[in-house]
Each structure stands twice: as C-alpha cells, then as structure tokens.
JSON list of C-alpha atoms in Angstrom, two decimals:
[
{"chain": "A", "resi": 1, "resn": "MET", "atom": "CA", "xyz": [0.00, 0.00, 0.00]},
{"chain": "A", "resi": 2, "resn": "LYS", "atom": "CA", "xyz": [1.19, 3.51, -0.79]},
{"chain": "A", "resi": 3, "resn": "LEU", "atom": "CA", "xyz": [1.13, 6.19, 1.91]},
{"chain": "A", "resi": 4, "resn": "LEU", "atom": "CA", "xyz": [1.72, 9.93, 1.98]},
{"chain": "A", "resi": 5, "resn": "ILE", "atom": "CA", "xyz": [3.25, 11.46, 5.11]},
{"chain": "A", "resi": 6, "resn": "VAL", "atom": "CA", "xyz": [2.58, 15.21, 5.42]},
{"chain": "A", "resi": 7, "resn": "GLU", "atom": "CA", "xyz": [4.75, 16.51, 8.25]},
{"chain": "A", "resi": 8, "resn": "ASP", "atom": "CA", "xyz": [7.01, 19.56, 8.37]},
{"chain": "A", "resi": 9, "resn": "GLU", "atom": "CA", "xyz": [9.26, 18.18, 11.12]},
{"chain": "A", "resi": 10, "resn": "VAL", "atom": "CA", "xyz": [11.81, 16.59, 8.82]},
{"chain": "A", "resi": 11, "resn": "LEU", "atom": "CA", "xyz": [13.35, 14.20, 11.33]},
{"chain": "A", "resi": 12, "resn": "LEU", "atom": "CA", "xyz": [9.94, 12.96, 12.47]},
{"chain": "A", "resi": 13, "resn": "SER", "atom": "CA", "xyz": [8.75, 12.57, 8.88]},
{"chain": "A", "resi": 14, "resn": "LYS", "atom": "CA", "xyz": [11.83, 10.59, 7.91]},
{"chain": "A", "resi": 15, "resn": "SER", "atom": "CA", "xyz": [11.54, 8.44, 11.02]},
{"chain": "A", "resi": 16, "resn": "ILE", "atom": "CA", "xyz": [7.90, 7.56, 10.29]},
{"chain": "A", "resi": 17, "resn": "ALA", "atom": "CA", "xyz": [8.68, 6.89, 6.64]},
{"chain": "A", "resi": 18, "resn": "LYS", "atom": "CA", "xyz": [11.65, 4.67, 7.52]},
{"chain": "A", "resi": 19, "resn": "GLY", "atom": "CA", "xyz": [9.57, 2.63, 9.96]},
{"chain": "A", "resi": 20, "resn": "LEU", "atom": "CA", "xyz": [6.72, 2.16, 7.49]},
{"chain": "A", "resi": 21, "resn": "ARG", "atom": "CA", "xyz": [9.05, 1.21, 4.63]},
{"chain": "A", "resi": 22, "resn": "LYS", "atom": "CA", "xyz": [10.59, -1.48, 6.85]},
{"chain": "A", "resi": 23, "resn": "LEU", "atom": "CA", "xyz": [7.08, -2.91, 7.17]},
{"chain": "A", "resi": 24, "resn": "GLY", "atom": "CA", "xyz": [6.66, -3.03, 3.41]},
{"chain": "A", "resi": 25, "resn": "TYR", "atom": "CA", "xyz": [4.72, 0.15, 2.71]},
{"chain": "A", "resi": 26, "resn": "ALA", "atom": "CA", "xyz": [5.61, 2.47, -0.17]},
{"chain": "A", "resi": 27, "resn": "VAL", "atom": "CA", "xyz": [5.94, 5.97, 1.31]},
{"chain": "A", "resi": 28, "resn": "ASP", "atom": "CA", "xyz": [6.19, 9.51, -0.08]},
{"chain": "A", "resi": 29, "resn": "CYS", "atom": "CA", "xyz": [6.77, 12.57, 2.12]},
{"chain": "A", "resi": 30, "resn": "ALA", "atom": "CA", "xyz": [5.55, 16.16, 1.82]},
{"chain": "A", "resi": 31, "resn": "PHE", "atom": "CA", "xyz": [6.71, 18.95, 4.12]},
{"chain": "A", "resi": 32, "resn": "ASP", "atom": "CA", "xyz": [4.04, 21.57, 3.48]},
{"chain": "A", "resi": 33, "resn": "GLY", "atom": "CA", "xyz": [0.45, 21.81, 2.28]},
{"chain": "A", "resi": 34, "resn": "GLU", "atom": "CA", "xyz": [1.25, 22.90, -1.26]},
{"chain": "A", "resi": 35, "resn": "GLU", "atom": "CA", "xyz": [3.61, 19.99, -1.80]},
{"chain": "A", "resi": 36, "resn": "ALA", "atom": "CA", "xyz": [1.01, 17.60, -0.38]},
{"chain": "A", "resi": 37, "resn": "LEU", "atom": "CA", "xyz": [-1.69, 18.77, -2.80]},
{"chain": "A", "resi": 38, "resn": "ALA", "atom": "CA", "xyz": [0.76, 18.61, -5.70]},
{"chain": "A", "resi": 39, "resn": "LEU", "atom": "CA", "xyz": [1.67, 15.01, -4.90]},
{"chain": "A", "resi": 40, "resn": "LEU", "atom": "CA", "xyz": [-2.02, 14.11, -4.52]},
{"chain": "A", "resi": 41, "resn": "GLU", "atom": "CA", "xyz": [-2.64, 15.46, -8.00]},
{"chain": "A", "resi": 42, "resn": "ILE", "atom": "CA", "xyz": [-0.16, 13.14, -9.67]},
{"chain": "A", "resi": 43, "resn": "ASN", "atom": "CA", "xyz": [-0.11, 10.03, -7.46]},
{"chain": "A", "resi": 44, "resn": "GLN", "atom": "CA", "xyz": [-2.64, 7.58, -6.07]},
{"chain": "A", "resi": 45, "resn": "TYR", "atom": "CA", "xyz": [-2.34, 6.99, -2.34]},
{"chain": "A", "resi": 46, "resn": "ASP", "atom": "CA", "xyz": [-4.16, 4.51, -0.14]},
{"chain": "A", "resi": 47, "resn": "LEU", "atom": "CA", "xyz": [-3.78, 6.57, 3.03]},
{"chain": "A", "resi": 48, "resn": "MET", "atom": "CA", "xyz": [-2.36, 9.89, 4.21]},
{"chain": "A", "resi": 49, "resn": "VAL", "atom": "CA", "xyz": [-0.90, 10.78, 7.61]},
{"chain": "A", "resi": 50, "resn": "LEU", "atom": "CA", "xyz": [-1.46, 14.52, 7.98]},
{"chain": "A", "resi": 51, "resn": "ASP", "atom": "CA", "xyz": [-0.16, 17.08, 10.47]},
{"chain": "A", "resi": 52, "resn": "ILE", "atom": "CA", "xyz": [-2.32, 20.17, 10.99]},
{"chain": "A", "resi": 53, "resn": "ASN", "atom": "CA", "xyz": [0.33, 22.83, 11.62]},
{"chain": "A", "resi": 54, "resn": "ILE", "atom": "CA", "xyz": [2.23, 22.73, 8.32]},
{"chain": "A", "resi": 55, "resn": "PRO", "atom": "CA", "xyz": [3.51, 25.67, 6.21]},
{"chain": "A", "resi": 56, "resn": "LYS", "atom": "CA", "xyz": [1.88, 27.34, 3.18]},
{"chain": "A", "resi": 57, "resn": "ILE", "atom": "CA", "xyz": [-1.49, 25.54, 3.42]},
{"chain": "A", "resi": 58, "resn": "ASN", "atom": "CA", "xyz": [-2.48, 24.17, 6.81]},
{"chain": "A", "resi": 59, "resn": "GLY", "atom": "CA", "xyz": [-3.52, 20.57, 7.25]},
{"chain": "A", "resi": 60, "resn": "LEU", "atom": "CA", "xyz": [-7.23, 21.23, 7.73]},
{"chain": "A", "resi": 61, "resn": "ASP", "atom": "CA", "xyz": [-7.39, 23.20, 4.47]},
{"chain": "A", "resi": 62, "resn": "VAL", "atom": "CA", "xyz": [-5.56, 20.38, 2.71]},
{"chain": "A", "resi": 63, "resn": "LEU", "atom": "CA", "xyz": [-8.13, 17.97, 4.11]},
{"chain": "A", "resi": 64, "resn": "LYS", "atom": "CA", "xyz": [-11.05, 20.18, 3.06]},
{"chain": "A", "resi": 65, "resn": "SER", "atom": "CA", "xyz": [-9.63, 20.36, -0.45]},
{"chain": "A", "resi": 66, "resn": "ILE", "atom": "CA", "xyz": [-9.39, 16.57, -0.60]},
{"chain": "A", "resi": 67, "resn": "ARG", "atom": "CA", "xyz": [-12.96, 16.07, 0.57]},
{"chain": "A", "resi": 68, "resn": "ALA", "atom": "CA", "xyz": [-14.27, 18.78, -1.78]},
{"chain": "A", "resi": 69, "resn": "ALA", "atom": "CA", "xyz": [-12.96, 16.62, -4.61]},
{"chain": "A", "resi": 70, "resn": "ASN", "atom": "CA", "xyz": [-14.98, 13.69, -3.19]},
{"chain": "A", "resi": 71, "resn": "SER", "atom": "CA", "xyz": [-11.80, 11.73, -2.53]},
{"chain": "A", "resi": 72, "resn": "ARG", "atom": "CA", "xyz": [-12.19, 8.51, -0.54]},
{"chain": "A", "resi": 73, "resn": "LEU", "atom": "CA", "xyz": [-8.56, 8.72, 0.57]},
{"chain": "A", "resi": 74, "resn": "ARG", "atom": "CA", "xyz": [-8.11, 7.49, 4.14]},
{"chain": "A", "resi": 75, "resn": "VAL", "atom": "CA", "xyz": [-6.65, 10.21, 6.36]},
{"chain": "A", "resi": 76, "resn": "ILE", "atom": "CA", "xyz": [-5.14, 10.06, 9.83]},
{"chain": "A", "resi": 77, "resn": "ILE", "atom": "CA", "xyz": [-4.48, 13.42, 11.46]},
{"chain": "A", "resi": 78, "resn": "LEU", "atom": "CA", "xyz": [-1.28, 13.36, 13.50]},
{"chain": "A", "resi": 79, "resn": "SER", "atom": "CA", "xyz": [-1.12, 16.51, 15.60]},
{"chain": "A", "resi": 80, "resn": "ALA", "atom": "CA", "xyz": [0.15, 18.03, 18.83]},
{"chain": "A", "resi": 81, "resn": "LYS", "atom": "CA", "xyz": [-3.29, 19.63, 19.23]},
{"chain": "A", "resi": 82, "resn": "ASN", "atom": "CA", "xyz": [-4.91, 17.36, 21.75]},
{"chain": "A", "resi": 83, "resn": "THR", "atom": "CA", "xyz": [-8.11, 19.01, 23.01]},
{"chain": "A", "resi": 84, "resn": "VAL", "atom": "CA", "xyz": [-11.50, 17.46, 22.36]},
{"chain": "A", "resi": 85, "resn": "PHE", "atom": "CA", "xyz": [-12.38, 20.56, 20.28]},
{"chain": "A", "resi": 86, "resn": "ASP", "atom": "CA", "xyz": [-9.34, 20.02, 18.03]},
{"chain": "A", "resi": 87, "resn": "LYS", "atom": "CA", "xyz": [-10.17, 16.33, 17.56]},
{"chain": "A", "resi": 88, "resn": "VAL", "atom": "CA", "xyz": [-13.81, 17.04, 16.76]},
{"chain": "A", "resi": 89, "resn": "LYS", "atom": "CA", "xyz": [-12.81, 19.75, 14.29]},
{"chain": "A", "resi": 90, "resn": "GLY", "atom": "CA", "xyz": [-10.40, 17.41, 12.54]},
{"chain": "A", "resi": 91, "resn": "LEU", "atom": "CA", "xyz": [-12.97, 14.63, 12.29]},
{"chain": "A", "resi": 92, "resn": "ASP", "atom": "CA", "xyz": [-15.65, 17.05, 11.10]},
{"chain": "A", "resi": 93, "resn": "CYS", "atom": "CA", "xyz": [-13.31, 18.24, 8.34]},
{"chain": "A", "resi": 94, "resn": "GLY", "atom": "CA", "xyz": [-13.16, 14.69, 7.04]},
{"chain": "A", "resi": 95, "resn": "SER", "atom": "CA", "xyz": [-10.35, 12.81, 8.75]},
{"chain": "A", "resi": 96, "resn": "ASN", "atom": "CA", "xyz": [-10.92, 9.12, 9.42]},
{"chain": "A", "resi": 97, "resn": "ASP", "atom": "CA", "xyz": [-8.84, 9.06, 12.58]},
{"chain": "A", "resi": 98, "resn": "TYR", "atom": "CA", "xyz": [-6.98, 11.43, 14.90]},
{"chain": "A", "resi": 99, "resn": "LEU", "atom": "CA", "xyz": [-3.78, 10.60, 16.77]},
{"chain": "A", "resi": 100, "resn": "THR", "atom": "CA", "xyz": [-2.06, 13.07, 19.09]},
{"chain": "A", "resi": 101, "resn": "LYS", "atom": "CA", "xyz": [1.66, 13.69, 19.58]},
{"chain": "A", "resi": 102, "resn": "PRO", "atom": "CA", "xyz": [3.65, 12.30, 21.25]},
{"chain": "A", "resi": 103, "resn": "PHE", "atom": "CA", "xyz": [2.60, 8.92, 19.90]},
{"chain": "A", "resi": 104, "resn": "ASP", "atom": "CA", "xyz": [3.82, 5.34, 19.70]},
{"chain": "A", "resi": 105, "resn": "PHE", "atom": "CA", "xyz": [4.79, 4.14, 16.23]},
{"chain": "A", "resi": 106, "resn": "LEU", "atom": "CA", "xyz": [3.16, 0.76, 16.85]},
{"chain": "A", "resi": 107, "resn": "GLU", "atom": "CA", "xyz": [-0.17, 2.47, 17.51]},
{"chain": "A", "resi": 108, "resn": "LEU", "atom": "CA", "xyz": [0.13, 4.58, 14.36]},
{"chain": "A", "resi": 109, "resn": "GLU", "atom": "CA", "xyz": [0.83, 1.50, 12.25]},
{"chain": "A", "resi": 110, "resn": "ALA", "atom": "CA", "xyz": [-2.07, -0.38, 13.86]},
{"chain": "A", "resi": 111, "resn": "ARG", "atom": "CA", "xyz": [-4.43, 2.47, 13.01]},
{"chain": "A", "resi": 112, "resn": "ILE", "atom": "CA", "xyz": [-3.11, 2.50, 9.43]},
{"chain": "A", "resi": 113, "resn": "ARG", "atom": "CA", "xyz": [-3.80, -1.23, 9.12]},
{"chain": "A", "resi": 114, "resn": "SER", "atom": "CA", "xyz": [-7.27, -0.79, 10.57]},
{"chain": "A", "resi": 115, "resn": "LEU", "atom": "CA", "xyz": [-8.23, 1.93, 8.09]},
{"chain": "A", "resi": 116, "resn": "LEU", "atom": "CA", "xyz": [-6.81, 0.05, 5.12]},
{"chain": "A", "resi": 117, "resn": "ARG", "atom": "CA", "xyz": [-8.89, -3.00, 6.05]},
{"chain": "A", "resi": 118, "resn": "GLN", "atom": "CA", "xyz": [-12.06, -0.93, 5.86]},
{"chain": "A", "resi": 119, "resn": "ASP", "atom": "CA", "xyz": [-11.69, -0.58, 2.10]},
{"chain": "A", "resi": 120, "resn": "THR", "atom": "CA", "xyz": [-11.89, -4.36, 1.67]},
{"chain": "A", "resi": 121, "resn": "GLY", "atom": "CA", "xyz": [-14.59, -5.10, 4.21]},
{"chain": "A", "resi": 122, "resn": "VAL", "atom": "CA", "xyz": [-12.25, -7.62, 5.81]},
{"chain": "A", "resi": 123, "resn": "GLU", "atom": "CA", "xyz": [-12.66, -8.20, 9.53]},
{"chain": "A", "resi": 124, "resn": "GLY", "atom": "CA", "xyz": [-9.54, -9.02, 11.50]},
{"chain": "A", "resi": 125, "resn": "HIS", "atom": "CA", "xyz": [-6.00, -8.83, 10.18]},
{"chain": "A", "resi": 126, "resn": "VAL", "atom": "CA", "xyz": [-5.82, -11.84, 7.85]},
{"chain": "A", "resi": 127, "resn": "LEU", "atom": "CA", "xyz": [-6.34, -11.50, 4.09]},
{"chain": "A", "resi": 128, "resn": "GLN", "atom": "CA", "xyz": [-6.95, -14.78, 2.28]},
{"chain": "A", "resi": 129, "resn": "CYS", "atom": "CA", "xyz": [-7.52, -16.19, -1.20]},
{"chain": "A", "resi": 130, "resn": "GLY", "atom": "CA", "xyz": [-7.78, -19.97, -1.34]},
{"chain": "A", "resi": 131, "resn": "GLN", "atom": "CA", "xyz": [-4.85, -21.31, 0.66]},
{"chain": "A", "resi": 132, "resn": "VAL", "atom": "CA", "xyz": [-2.77, -18.16, 0.26]},
{"chain": "A", "resi": 133, "resn": "SER", "atom": "CA", "xyz": [-3.01, -15.72, 3.16]},
{"chain": "A", "resi": 134, "resn": "VAL", "atom": "CA", "xyz": [-1.31, -12.68, 4.62]},
{"chain": "A", "resi": 135, "resn": "ASP", "atom": "CA", "xyz": [-1.29, -11.76, 8.30]},
{"chain": "A", "resi": 136, "resn": "THR", "atom": "CA", "xyz": [-1.12, -7.96, 8.07]},
{"chain": "A", "resi": 137, "resn": "SER", "atom": "CA", "xyz": [-0.36, -7.65, 11.77]},
{"chain": "A", "resi": 138, "resn": "ALA", "atom": "CA", "xyz": [2.60, -10.04, 11.80]},
{"chain": "A", "resi": 139, "resn": "LYS", "atom": "CA", "xyz": [3.61, -9.06, 8.23]},
{"chain": "A", "resi": 140, "resn": "LYS", "atom": "CA", "xyz": [3.83, -12.73, 7.21]},
{"chain": "A", "resi": 141, "resn": "ALA", "atom": "CA", "xyz": [2.49, -14.63, 4.21]},
{"chain": "A", "resi": 142, "resn": "PHE", "atom": "CA", "xyz": [1.52, -18.29, 4.02]},
{"chain": "A", "resi": 143, "resn": "PHE", "atom": "CA", "xyz": [0.50, -21.02, 1.63]},
{"chain": "A", "resi": 144, "resn": "ALA", "atom": "CA", "xyz": [-1.66, -23.33, 3.75]},
{"chain": "A", "resi": 145, "resn": "CYS", "atom": "CA", "xyz": [0.49, -23.59, 6.91]},
{"chain": "A", "resi": 146, "resn": "THR", "atom": "CA", "xyz": [3.79, -23.00, 5.13]},
{"chain": "A", "resi": 147, "resn": "LEU", "atom": "CA", "xyz": [5.46, -19.65, 5.76]},
{"chain": "A", "resi": 148, "resn": "LEU", "atom": "CA", "xyz": [6.44, -17.97, 2.50]},
{"chain": "A", "resi": 149, "resn": "ASP", "atom": "CA", "xyz": [9.92, -16.43, 2.55]},
{"chain": "A", "resi": 150, "resn": "LEU", "atom": "CA", "xyz": [9.08, -13.24, 0.67]},
{"chain": "A", "resi": 151, "resn": "THR", "atom": "CA", "xyz": [11.02, -10.07, 0.10]},
{"chain": "A", "resi": 152, "resn": "LYS", "atom": "CA", "xyz": [9.37, -6.85, 1.27]},
{"chain": "A", "resi": 153, "resn": "LYS", "atom": "CA", "xyz": [8.36, -6.01, -2.30]},
{"chain": "A", "resi": 154, "resn": "GLU", "atom": "CA", "xyz": [6.92, -9.49, -2.93]},
{"chain": "A", "resi": 155, "resn": "TYR", "atom": "CA", "xyz": [4.96, -9.23, 0.31]},
{"chain": "A", "resi": 156, "resn": "SER", "atom": "CA", "xyz": [3.63, -5.80, -0.68]},
{"chain": "A", "resi": 157, "resn": "ILE", "atom": "CA", "xyz": [2.55, -7.03, -4.12]},
{"chain": "A", "resi": 158, "resn": "LEU", "atom": "CA", "xyz": [0.78, -10.05, -2.62]},
{"chain": "A", "resi": 159, "resn": "GLN", "atom": "CA", "xyz": [-0.93, -7.91, 0.01]},
{"chain": "A", "resi": 160, "resn": "TYR", "atom": "CA", "xyz": [-2.19, -5.48, -2.63]},
{"chain": "A", "resi": 161, "resn": "LEU", "atom": "CA", "xyz": [-3.51, -8.30, -4.81]},
{"chain": "A", "resi": 162, "resn": "LEU", "atom": "CA", "xyz": [-5.22, -9.84, -1.76]},
{"chain": "A", "resi": 163, "resn": "HIS", "atom": "CA", "xyz": [-6.98, -6.52, -1.24]},
{"chain": "A", "resi": 164, "resn": "HIS", "atom": "CA", "xyz": [-8.33, -6.92, -4.80]},
{"chain": "A", "resi": 165, "resn": "PRO", "atom": "CA", "xyz": [-9.07, -10.65, -5.24]},
{"chain": "A", "resi": 166, "resn": "ALA", "atom": "CA", "xyz": [-10.45, -11.89, -8.56]},
{"chain": "A", "resi": 167, "resn": "THR", "atom": "CA", "xyz": [-9.84, -8.40, -9.98]},
{"chain": "A", "resi": 168, "resn": "VAL", "atom": "CA", "xyz": [-7.53, -7.55, -12.85]},
{"chain": "A", "resi": 169, "resn": "VAL", "atom": "CA", "xyz": [-4.88, -5.16, -11.51]},
{"chain": "A", "resi": 170, "resn": "SER", "atom": "CA", "xyz": [-2.82, -3.39, -14.14]},
{"chain": "A", "resi": 171, "resn": "ALA", "atom": "CA", "xyz": [0.95, -3.20, -13.95]},
{"chain": "A", "resi": 172, "resn": "GLU", "atom": "CA", "xyz": [0.63, 0.58, -13.70]},
{"chain": "A", "resi": 173, "resn": "GLU", "atom": "CA", "xyz": [-1.67, 0.29, -10.68]},
{"chain": "A", "resi": 174, "resn": "LEU", "atom": "CA", "xyz": [0.65, -2.12, -8.90]},
{"chain": "A", "resi": 175, "resn": "ILE", "atom": "CA", "xyz": [3.63, 0.14, -9.50]},
{"chain": "A", "resi": 176, "resn": "GLU", "atom": "CA", "xyz": [1.62, 3.18, -8.37]},
{"chain": "A", "resi": 177, "resn": "HIS", "atom": "CA", "xyz": [0.64, 1.58, -5.07]},
{"chain": "A", "resi": 178, "resn": "VAL", "atom": "CA", "xyz": [3.65, -0.59, -4.21]},
{"chain": "A", "resi": 179, "resn": "TRP", "atom": "CA", "xyz": [6.65, 1.56, -5.17]},
{"chain": "A", "resi": 180, "resn": "ASP", "atom": "CA", "xyz": [7.66, 4.99, -3.86]},
{"chain": "A", "resi": 181, "resn": "SER", "atom": "CA", "xyz": [7.12, 7.77, -6.40]},
{"chain": "A", "resi": 182, "resn": "ASP", "atom": "CA", "xyz": [10.82, 8.60, -6.67]},
{"chain": "A", "resi": 183, "resn": "THR", "atom": "CA", "xyz": [11.92, 5.00, -7.26]},
{"chain": "A", "resi": 184, "resn": "ASP", "atom": "CA", "xyz": [13.92, 4.43, -10.42]},
{"chain": "A", "resi": 185, "resn": "LEU", "atom": "CA", "xyz": [12.04, 1.33, -11.55]},
{"chain": "A", "resi": 186, "resn": "PHE", "atom": "CA", "xyz": [13.42, -0.88, -14.29]},
{"chain": "A", "resi": 187, "resn": "SER", "atom": "CA", "xyz": [10.81, -2.01, -16.81]},
{"chain": "A", "resi": 188, "resn": "ASN", "atom": "CA", "xyz": [11.26, -5.69, -15.96]},
{"chain": "A", "resi": 189, "resn": "SER", "atom": "CA", "xyz": [11.28, -5.23, -12.18]},
{"chain": "A", "resi": 190, "resn": "LEU", "atom": "CA", "xyz": [7.56, -5.88, -11.63]},
{"chain": "A", "resi": 191, "resn": "ARG", "atom": "CA", "xyz": [7.57, -8.93, -13.88]},
{"chain": "A", "resi": 192, "resn": "PHE", "atom": "CA", "xyz": [10.60, -10.29, -12.01]},
{"chain": "A", "resi": 193, "resn": "HIS", "atom": "CA", "xyz": [8.85, -9.89, -8.63]},
{"chain": "A", "resi": 194, "resn": "ILE", "atom": "CA", "xyz": [5.62, -11.46, -9.93]},
{"chain": "A", "resi": 195, "resn": "HIS", "atom": "CA", "xyz": [7.55, -14.43, -11.36]},
{"chain": "A", "resi": 196, "resn": "SER", "atom": "CA", "xyz": [9.45, -14.90, -8.08]},
{"chain": "A", "resi": 197, "resn": "LEU", "atom": "CA", "xyz": [6.27, -14.61, -5.99]},
{"chain": "A", "resi": 198, "resn": "ARG", "atom": "CA", "xyz": [4.42, -17.13, -8.16]},
{"chain": "A", "resi": 199, "resn": "LYS", "atom": "CA", "xyz": [7.36, -19.55, -7.95]},
{"chain": "A", "resi": 200, "resn": "LYS", "atom": "CA", "xyz": [7.52, -19.32, -4.16]},
{"chain": "A", "resi": 201, "resn": "ILE", "atom": "CA", "xyz": [3.82, -20.12, -3.88]},
{"chain": "A", "resi": 202, "resn": "LYS", "atom": "CA", "xyz": [4.30, -23.15, -6.15]},
{"chain": "A", "resi": 203, "resn": "ASP", "atom": "CA", "xyz": [7.40, -24.27, -4.24]},
{"chain": "A", "resi": 204, "resn": "ALA", "atom": "CA", "xyz": [5.35, -24.18, -1.02]},
{"chain": "A", "resi": 205, "resn": "GLY", "atom": "CA", "xyz": [3.09, -26.89, -2.44]},
{"chain": "A", "resi": 206, "resn": "SER", "atom": "CA", "xyz": [0.64, -25.26, -4.82]},
{"chain": "A", "resi": 207, "resn": "ALA", "atom": "CA", "xyz": [0.22, -26.71, -8.28]},
{"chain": "A", "resi": 208, "resn": "HIS", "atom": "CA", "xyz": [-1.35, -23.38, -9.18]},
{"chain": "A", "resi": 209, "resn": "GLY", "atom": "CA", "xyz": [0.63, -20.15, -9.03]},
{"chain": "A", "resi": 210, "resn": "TYR", "atom": "CA", "xyz": [-2.44, -18.17, -7.89]},
{"chain": "A", "resi": 211, "resn": "ILE", "atom": "CA", "xyz": [-1.31, -15.11, -9.88]},
{"chain": "A", "resi": 212, "resn": "THR", "atom": "CA", "xyz": [-2.54, -15.10, -13.45]},
{"chain": "A", "resi": 213, "resn": "THR", "atom": "CA", "xyz": [-0.92, -12.84, -16.05]},
{"chain": "A", "resi": 214, "resn": "LEU", "atom": "CA", "xyz": [-3.42, -11.39, -18.51]},
{"chain": "A", "resi": 215, "resn": "ARG", "atom": "CA", "xyz": [-1.45, -10.12, -21.47]},
{"chain": "A", "resi": 216, "resn": "GLY", "atom": "CA", "xyz": [-2.04, -6.42, -22.09]},
{"chain": "A", "resi": 217, "resn": "GLN", "atom": "CA", "xyz": [-4.28, -6.12, -19.00]},
{"chain": "A", "resi": 218, "resn": "GLY", "atom": "CA", "xyz": [-2.36, -6.94, -15.85]},
{"chain": "A", "resi": 219, "resn": "TYR", "atom": "CA", "xyz": [-2.46, -9.53, -13.09]},
{"chain": "A", "resi": 220, "resn": "MET", "atom": "CA", "xyz": [-5.21, -11.30, -11.19]},
{"chain": "A", "resi": 221, "resn": "LEU", "atom": "CA", "xyz": [-5.05, -13.22, -7.93]},
{"chain": "A", "resi": 222, "resn": "SER", "atom": "CA", "xyz": [-7.52, -16.09, -7.91]},
{"chain": "A", "resi": 223, "resn": "PRO", "atom": "CA", "xyz": [-7.78, -19.45, -6.16]},
{"chain": "A", "resi": 224, "resn": "PRO", "atom": "CA", "xyz": [-7.25, -22.63, -8.18]},
{"chain": "A", "resi": 225, "resn": "GLU", "atom": "CA", "xyz": [-10.12, -24.70, -9.45]},
{"chain": "A", "resi": 226, "resn": "GLU", "atom": "CA", "xyz": [-11.38, -27.20, -6.88]},
{"chain": "A", "resi": 227, "resn": "GLY", "atom": "CA", "xyz": [-8.95, -30.07, -6.52]},
{"chain": "A", "resi": 228, "resn": "GLU", "atom": "CA", "xyz": [-5.91, -28.24, -7.92]},
{"chain": "A", "resi": 229, "resn": "GLY", "atom": "CA", "xyz": [-4.46, -27.30, -4.51]}
]
C-alpha cells in the first residue's frame, strides 16, 4: 500500500517513513500543504498521515480540499493539538482518525492497518484467497500452513492483490501503489517480482501459481479450481 506522510518536522517525517518502509509500505513525504496537494494530483495513495500545523497551506485546508474533490482517501491526522475541540474539528473536516503527539509508532501502524482493512470489508487482520493468506499484523504470508519467505516487495505485491481478489490489476496500478514515487524502476522489475512470488507459492506446495498474467491487461489473484491445490 502507498502512503503519503505530510509533516514539516523533517526528522519525524523521515523516522515515520523509515519505519513504514521497513514494514513493506511504499511511502512519499511532503513537508508543506502545497507539496502535499501537488503530490495528490499526480499520485494515487491509499492513506495519508497529515499534520495540521504545516507551512503554506495548513492541514485542515488540505483535508477540506481533498474532501471537496470527493476523494475517498483514508486520512489520519497526527497533531500536537490534543483538546477534544481540536479532535472534533479534525474529524468534522473529514479525517478518518486522529492521533495526538507524542505517539507510539506501533499504535500509528495499527491504526493504518485498521483503516486500510475498511476498504476491503475484511474483519480481522488476515487477508486470504484460497490457501494463500497474509497476516497484516505479523507481516507474514503463508500457503496453507507454510510460511512464504518473501522479500518486502513481494509481500507488498501479494498484500495489494489480496486486497483486490479476482480483480484484474494493471501493472501501472501495482507500480503506483507498491513503489515509492521517486523509485527508479526498471521495466522488468515488476515482472521479475511477480515471477518470483508465483514460484515461491508453487514451491510451497501449490500446483497453481495463484497469480494469473493477462497479457495487455495486468495480473489477477484467484484461487485454483477445486482439486488443484
């Protein structure tokens, strides 16, 4: 999943981004409201972590602009403003959650996972398609009971596909949501990761690679026909 961190405290922003990237998220950072809106114009994000007191355009105005465009982007306000009035104002402006500083990174990541699950209608923290599953809390993937030894990028691709089962996902969409915007991506990189991911699922005991390549369209995660395993 691809996240946007909007925070003018550079060290804090980099720390949050580093922690989230270690967990497999693709992360972009903006340090003021204008930069945030510019990035939102050209990139698709699954969730934004937004500070209120940021330069040029404050966080609440950024949020109002997003909601005026009818965006369904998930937003967590992360702010030092901790009164009930501030929280109510942030929620009324369209945020999905409100976390006050100082905060614990584990709580922030748990809230991110919770909001991202809402888009899929999945209850709990396990995404599953046939015998392939991902535990989004433990950041582990399985075929049946076998732990899949995935790279961070393979895990992120599988998680995104599990959020869109039986749906054709274009290569462009996968790249948009799984890689950082400033990544210098080689043209064959996605195909390499898909091939490796499919092979690891097969090596774990599946006769079916689960990920189907549809030439000219993209990729689809679907369970095998009954009896294939």
